Amino acid sequence: MKVRCLIVDDEPLAREGLEQYAKDVPFLEVLGTASNALQALPIVQEQQPDLLFLDIEMPKLSGLDFIRTLTRPPLVILTTAYPAYALEGFELEVLDYLVKPITFDRFLKAALRAQRRLMEQNPATEEDKKEETLTTETPEEIDHFFIKADGRIERITLADFYYAEAMQ
């Protein structure tokens, strides 16, 4: 079962990182990206994604307020640097809450949760069941990861990685 998703985040590096993660997950299909909720609204209305990866703190309209504007919102996975919004997010029935910097394994766990929820809502056909057995495996080789440094999300290639030390 393909999960059609939209990525909404005002940080270009965060959008790129989430998009790359999504491309690494075979059952995720990225319909597009948006830098804010107002840009995402027509995409949601026209393409009706199954899943939103949605930042909370964005200019003009927050991710939480955006959810409130939708009459039939898709599944939502919040992606934010602010863990304080978790309770409010779950009151809006979001599926998951990812705190930046987001690791691939945590992203995959949330994506699999979305796939399972959609499969519960829409029972699979035999063809979907065959595809599922092929697509729920984790990618064989991860060649990068992301860290937060100086308030930005940085992509680090494993070949360039030698040593890391947490400062706080």
PDB file of C-alpha atoms in Angstrom:
ATOM      1  CA  MET A   1       0.000   0.000   0.000  1.00  0.00           C
ATOM      2  CA  LYS A   2       1.421   3.360  -1.053  1.00  0.00           C
ATOM      3  CA  VAL A   3       1.159   6.174   1.474  1.00  0.00           C
ATOM      4  CA  ARG A   4       0.871   9.518  -0.313  1.00  0.00           C
ATOM      5  CA  CYS A   5       2.460  12.233   1.806  1.00  0.00           C
ATOM      6  CA  LEU A   6       3.077  15.976   1.871  1.00  0.00           C
ATOM      7  CA  ILE A   7       5.952  17.605   3.762  1.00  0.00           C
ATOM      8  CA  VAL A   8       5.280  21.041   5.274  1.00  0.00           C
ATOM      9  CA  ASP A   9       8.155  22.834   7.027  1.00  0.00           C
ATOM     10  CA  ASP A  10       9.480  26.388   6.853  1.00  0.00           C
ATOM     11  CA  GLU A  11      13.111  25.255   7.227  1.00  0.00           C
ATOM     12  CA  PRO A  12      14.574  24.265   3.826  1.00  0.00           C
ATOM     13  CA  LEU A  13      17.084  21.817   5.341  1.00  0.00           C
ATOM     14  CA  ALA A  14      14.372  20.128   7.393  1.00  0.00           C
ATOM     15  CA  ARG A  15      12.172  19.799   4.291  1.00  0.00           C
ATOM     16  CA  GLU A  16      15.056  18.329   2.296  1.00  0.00           C
ATOM     17  CA  GLY A  17      15.949  15.909   5.089  1.00  0.00           C
ATOM     18  CA  LEU A  18      12.374  14.681   5.471  1.00  0.00           C
ATOM     19  CA  GLU A  19      11.991  14.374   1.711  1.00  0.00           C
ATOM     20  CA  GLN A  20      15.156  12.278   1.476  1.00  0.00           C
ATOM     21  CA  TYR A  21      14.004  10.067   4.343  1.00  0.00           C
ATOM     22  CA  ALA A  22      10.628   9.620   2.621  1.00  0.00           C
ATOM     23  CA  LYS A  23      12.323   8.686  -0.652  1.00  0.00           C
ATOM     24  CA  ASP A  24      14.291   6.026   1.234  1.00  0.00           C
ATOM     25  CA  VAL A  25      11.041   4.394   2.423  1.00  0.00           C
ATOM     26  CA  PRO A  26       9.603   2.396  -0.483  1.00  0.00           C
ATOM     27  CA  PHE A  27       5.930   2.689   0.511  1.00  0.00           C
ATOM     28  CA  LEU A  28       6.010   6.500   0.890  1.00  0.00           C
ATOM     29  CA  GLU A  29       5.144   8.605  -2.145  1.00  0.00           C
ATOM     30  CA  VAL A  30       5.999  12.298  -1.759  1.00  0.00           C
ATOM     31  CA  LEU A  31       3.340  14.420  -3.450  1.00  0.00           C
ATOM     32  CA  GLY A  32       5.301  17.580  -2.780  1.00  0.00           C
ATOM     33  CA  THR A  33       6.691  19.940  -0.192  1.00  0.00           C
ATOM     34  CA  ALA A  34       5.514  23.297   1.121  1.00  0.00           C
ATOM     35  CA  SER A  35       7.300  25.960   3.135  1.00  0.00           C
ATOM     36  CA  ASN A  36       4.200  27.004   5.078  1.00  0.00           C
ATOM     37  CA  ALA A  37       0.618  25.997   5.807  1.00  0.00           C
ATOM     38  CA  LEU A  38      -0.895  28.490   3.347  1.00  0.00           C
ATOM     39  CA  GLN A  39       1.189  27.006   0.541  1.00  0.00           C
ATOM     40  CA  ALA A  40       0.159  23.495   1.642  1.00  0.00           C
ATOM     41  CA  LEU A  41      -3.592  24.188   1.735  1.00  0.00           C
ATOM     42  CA  PRO A  42      -4.291  23.928  -2.030  1.00  0.00           C
ATOM     43  CA  ILE A  43      -2.113  20.810  -2.279  1.00  0.00           C
ATOM     44  CA  VAL A  44      -4.071  19.155   0.530  1.00  0.00           C
ATOM     45  CA  GLN A  45      -7.387  20.142  -1.053  1.00  0.00           C
ATOM     46  CA  GLU A  46      -6.458  19.041  -4.597  1.00  0.00           C
ATOM     47  CA  GLN A  47      -4.281  15.977  -4.040  1.00  0.00           C
ATOM     48  CA  GLN A  48      -5.742  14.748  -0.735  1.00  0.00           C
ATOM     49  CA  PRO A  49      -2.598  13.169   0.738  1.00  0.00           C
ATOM     50  CA  ASP A  50      -2.892  10.272   3.153  1.00  0.00           C
ATOM     51  CA  LEU A  51      -0.270  11.757   5.471  1.00  0.00           C
ATOM     52  CA  LEU A  52       1.185  15.147   6.418  1.00  0.00           C
ATOM     53  CA  PHE A  53       4.635  15.584   7.901  1.00  0.00           C
ATOM     54  CA  LEU A  54       3.871  18.948   9.494  1.00  0.00           C
ATOM     55  CA  ASP A  55       6.056  21.435  11.346  1.00  0.00           C
ATOM     56  CA  ILE A  56       4.376  23.399  14.143  1.00  0.00           C
ATOM     57  CA  GLU A  57       6.238  26.717  14.319  1.00  0.00           C
ATOM     58  CA  MET A  58       5.737  28.381  10.933  1.00  0.00           C
ATOM     59  CA  PRO A  59       5.041  31.961   9.883  1.00  0.00           C
ATOM     60  CA  LYS A  60       1.438  33.229   9.516  1.00  0.00           C
ATOM     61  CA  LEU A  61      -0.293  29.955  10.435  1.00  0.00           C
ATOM     62  CA  SER A  62       1.084  27.332  12.809  1.00  0.00           C
ATOM     63  CA  GLY A  63       0.866  23.656  11.984  1.00  0.00           C
ATOM     64  CA  LEU A  64      -1.615  23.119  14.830  1.00  0.00           C
ATOM     65  CA  ASP A  65      -3.860  25.935  13.569  1.00  0.00           C
ATOM     66  CA  PHE A  66      -3.573  24.481  10.060  1.00  0.00           C
ATOM     67  CA  ILE A  67      -4.911  21.129  11.296  1.00  0.00           C
ATOM     68  CA  ARG A  68      -7.856  22.955  12.875  1.00  0.00           C
ATOM     69  CA  THR A  69      -8.753  24.554   9.518  1.00  0.00           C
ATOM     70  CA  LEU A  70      -9.111  21.206   7.741  1.00  0.00           C
ATOM     71  CA  THR A  71     -12.553  19.623   7.793  1.00  0.00           C
ATOM     72  CA  ARG A  72     -11.196  16.121   7.082  1.00  0.00           C
ATOM     73  CA  PRO A  73      -7.475  16.221   7.836  1.00  0.00           C
ATOM     74  CA  PRO A  74      -5.231  13.394   6.664  1.00  0.00           C
ATOM     75  CA  LEU A  75      -3.096  11.530   9.168  1.00  0.00           C
ATOM     76  CA  VAL A  76      -0.593  13.963  10.677  1.00  0.00           C
ATOM     77  CA  ILE A  77       2.909  13.390  11.992  1.00  0.00           C
ATOM     78  CA  LEU A  78       4.160  16.555  13.678  1.00  0.00           C
ATOM     79  CA  THR A  79       7.832  17.405  13.140  1.00  0.00           C
ATOM     80  CA  THR A  80       9.132  20.086  15.459  1.00  0.00           C
ATOM     81  CA  ALA A  81      12.002  21.273  17.575  1.00  0.00           C
ATOM     82  CA  TYR A  82       9.556  22.110  20.378  1.00  0.00           C
ATOM     83  CA  PRO A  83       8.477  19.129  22.508  1.00  0.00           C
ATOM     84  CA  ALA A  84       6.163  21.376  24.570  1.00  0.00           C
ATOM     85  CA  TYR A  85       3.419  21.104  21.918  1.00  0.00           C
ATOM     86  CA  ALA A  86       3.020  17.334  22.209  1.00  0.00           C
ATOM     87  CA  LEU A  87      -0.094  17.383  24.377  1.00  0.00           C
ATOM     88  CA  GLU A  88      -1.885  19.894  22.163  1.00  0.00           C
ATOM     89  CA  GLY A  89      -0.902  17.854  19.109  1.00  0.00           C
ATOM     90  CA  PHE A  90      -2.318  14.644  20.527  1.00  0.00           C
ATOM     91  CA  GLU A  91      -5.536  16.476  21.498  1.00  0.00           C
ATOM     92  CA  LEU A  92      -5.861  17.117  17.738  1.00  0.00           C
ATOM     93  CA  GLU A  93      -5.431  13.356  17.204  1.00  0.00           C
ATOM     94  CA  VAL A  94      -2.089  13.504  15.426  1.00  0.00           C
ATOM     95  CA  LEU A  95      -0.593  10.112  14.697  1.00  0.00           C
ATOM     96  CA  ASP A  96       2.935  10.798  15.926  1.00  0.00           C
ATOM     97  CA  TYR A  97       5.238  13.545  17.165  1.00  0.00           C
ATOM     98  CA  LEU A  98       8.847  13.687  15.953  1.00  0.00           C
ATOM     99  CA  VAL A  99      11.273  16.017  17.715  1.00  0.00           C
ATOM    100  CA  LYS A 100      14.061  17.485  15.574  1.00  0.00           C
ATOM    101  CA  PRO A 101      16.687  16.447  14.816  1.00  0.00           C
ATOM    102  CA  ILE A 102      14.840  13.410  13.541  1.00  0.00           C
ATOM    103  CA  THR A 103      16.705  10.135  13.164  1.00  0.00           C
ATOM    104  CA  PHE A 104      15.889   7.831  10.276  1.00  0.00           C
ATOM    105  CA  ASP A 105      14.862   4.957  12.526  1.00  0.00           C
ATOM    106  CA  ARG A 106      12.362   7.185  14.364  1.00  0.00           C
ATOM    107  CA  PHE A 107      11.063   8.527  11.026  1.00  0.00           C
ATOM    108  CA  LEU A 108      10.620   4.970   9.732  1.00  0.00           C
ATOM    109  CA  LYS A 109       8.774   3.911  12.886  1.00  0.00           C
ATOM    110  CA  ALA A 110       6.313   6.813  12.445  1.00  0.00           C
ATOM    111  CA  ALA A 111       5.878   6.053   8.724  1.00  0.00           C
ATOM    112  CA  LEU A 112       5.152   2.382   9.474  1.00  0.00           C
ATOM    113  CA  ARG A 113       2.595   3.474  12.069  1.00  0.00           C
ATOM    114  CA  ALA A 114       0.894   5.610   9.401  1.00  0.00           C
ATOM    115  CA  GLN A 115       0.899   2.711   6.946  1.00  0.00           C
ATOM    116  CA  ARG A 116      -0.642   0.376   9.549  1.00  0.00           C
ATOM    117  CA  ARG A 117      -3.349   2.914  10.435  1.00  0.00           C
ATOM    118  CA  LEU A 118      -4.255   3.422   6.783  1.00  0.00           C
ATOM    119  CA  MET A 119      -4.368  -0.341   6.225  1.00  0.00           C
ATOM    120  CA  GLU A 120      -6.752  -0.661   9.197  1.00  0.00           C
ATOM    121  CA  GLN A 121      -8.978   2.053   7.722  1.00  0.00           C
ATOM    122  CA  ASN A 122      -8.851   0.589   4.192  1.00  0.00           C
ATOM    123  CA  PRO A 123      -8.580  -3.213   4.153  1.00  0.00           C
ATOM    124  CA  ALA A 124      -5.959  -4.329   1.645  1.00  0.00           C
ATOM    125  CA  THR A 125      -6.487  -6.149  -1.604  1.00  0.00           C
ATOM    126  CA  GLU A 126      -4.328  -9.171  -2.452  1.00  0.00           C
ATOM    127  CA  GLU A 127      -2.100  -6.953  -4.610  1.00  0.00           C
ATOM    128  CA  ASP A 128      -1.579  -4.534  -1.709  1.00  0.00           C
ATOM    129  CA  LYS A 129      -0.647  -7.458   0.560  1.00  0.00           C
ATOM    130  CA  LYS A 130       2.025  -8.605  -1.909  1.00  0.00           C
ATOM    131  CA  GLU A 131       3.397  -5.072  -2.179  1.00  0.00           C
ATOM    132  CA  GLU A 132       3.422  -4.690   1.606  1.00  0.00           C
ATOM    133  CA  THR A 133       5.719  -7.673   2.061  1.00  0.00           C
ATOM    134  CA  LEU A 134       8.168  -6.033  -0.311  1.00  0.00           C
ATOM    135  CA  THR A 135       7.981  -2.497   1.043  1.00  0.00           C
ATOM    136  CA  THR A 136       7.986  -2.725   4.835  1.00  0.00           C
ATOM    137  CA  GLU A 137      11.612  -3.788   4.987  1.00  0.00           C
ATOM    138  CA  THR A 138      14.088  -1.185   6.183  1.00  0.00           C
ATOM    139  CA  PRO A 139      16.480   0.227   3.571  1.00  0.00           C
ATOM    140  CA  GLU A 140      19.593  -1.900   3.325  1.00  0.00           C
ATOM    141  CA  GLU A 141      22.075   0.930   3.378  1.00  0.00           C
ATOM    142  CA  ILE A 142      21.816   4.336   5.016  1.00  0.00           C
ATOM    143  CA  ASP A 143      24.606   6.638   3.867  1.00  0.00           C
ATOM    144  CA  HIS A 144      23.804   9.753   5.923  1.00  0.00           C
ATOM    145  CA  PHE A 145      22.206  11.168   9.055  1.00  0.00           C
ATOM    146  CA  PHE A 146      21.166  14.600  10.337  1.00  0.00           C
ATOM    147  CA  ILE A 147      22.272  16.569  13.394  1.00  0.00           C
ATOM    148  CA  LYS A 148      21.238  19.910  14.804  1.00  0.00           C
ATOM    149  CA  ALA A 149      24.180  22.317  15.004  1.00  0.00           C
ATOM    150  CA  ASP A 150      24.057  26.066  15.638  1.00  0.00           C
ATOM    151  CA  GLY A 151      20.261  26.040  15.329  1.00  0.00           C
ATOM    152  CA  ARG A 152      20.299  24.360  11.899  1.00  0.00           C
ATOM    153  CA  ILE A 153      19.801  20.802  10.695  1.00  0.00           C
ATOM    154  CA  GLU A 154      22.981  19.511   9.044  1.00  0.00           C
ATOM    155  CA  ARG A 155      23.240  16.447   6.796  1.00  0.00           C
ATOM    156  CA  ILE A 156      26.307  14.319   7.564  1.00  0.00           C
ATOM    157  CA  THR A 157      27.489  11.642   5.148  1.00  0.00           C
ATOM    158  CA  LEU A 158      28.650   8.531   7.005  1.00  0.00           C
ATOM    159  CA  ALA A 159      31.842   8.445   4.933  1.00  0.00           C
ATOM    160  CA  ASP A 160      32.714  11.911   6.322  1.00  0.00           C
ATOM    161  CA  PHE A 161      31.859  11.055   9.920  1.00  0.00           C
ATOM    162  CA  TYR A 162      34.687  10.315  12.366  1.00  0.00           C
ATOM    163  CA  TYR A 163      33.723  11.548  15.839  1.00  0.00           C
ATOM    164  CA  ALA A 164      30.882  13.334  17.653  1.00  0.00           C
ATOM    165  CA  GLU A 165      30.594  14.808  21.110  1.00  0.00           C
ATOM    166  CA  ALA A 166      27.491  16.286  22.710  1.00  0.00           C
ATOM    167  CA  MET A 167      28.066  19.658  24.300  1.00  0.00           C
ATOM    168  CA  GLN A 168      24.814  19.946  26.271  1.00  0.00           C
TER     169      GLN A 168
END
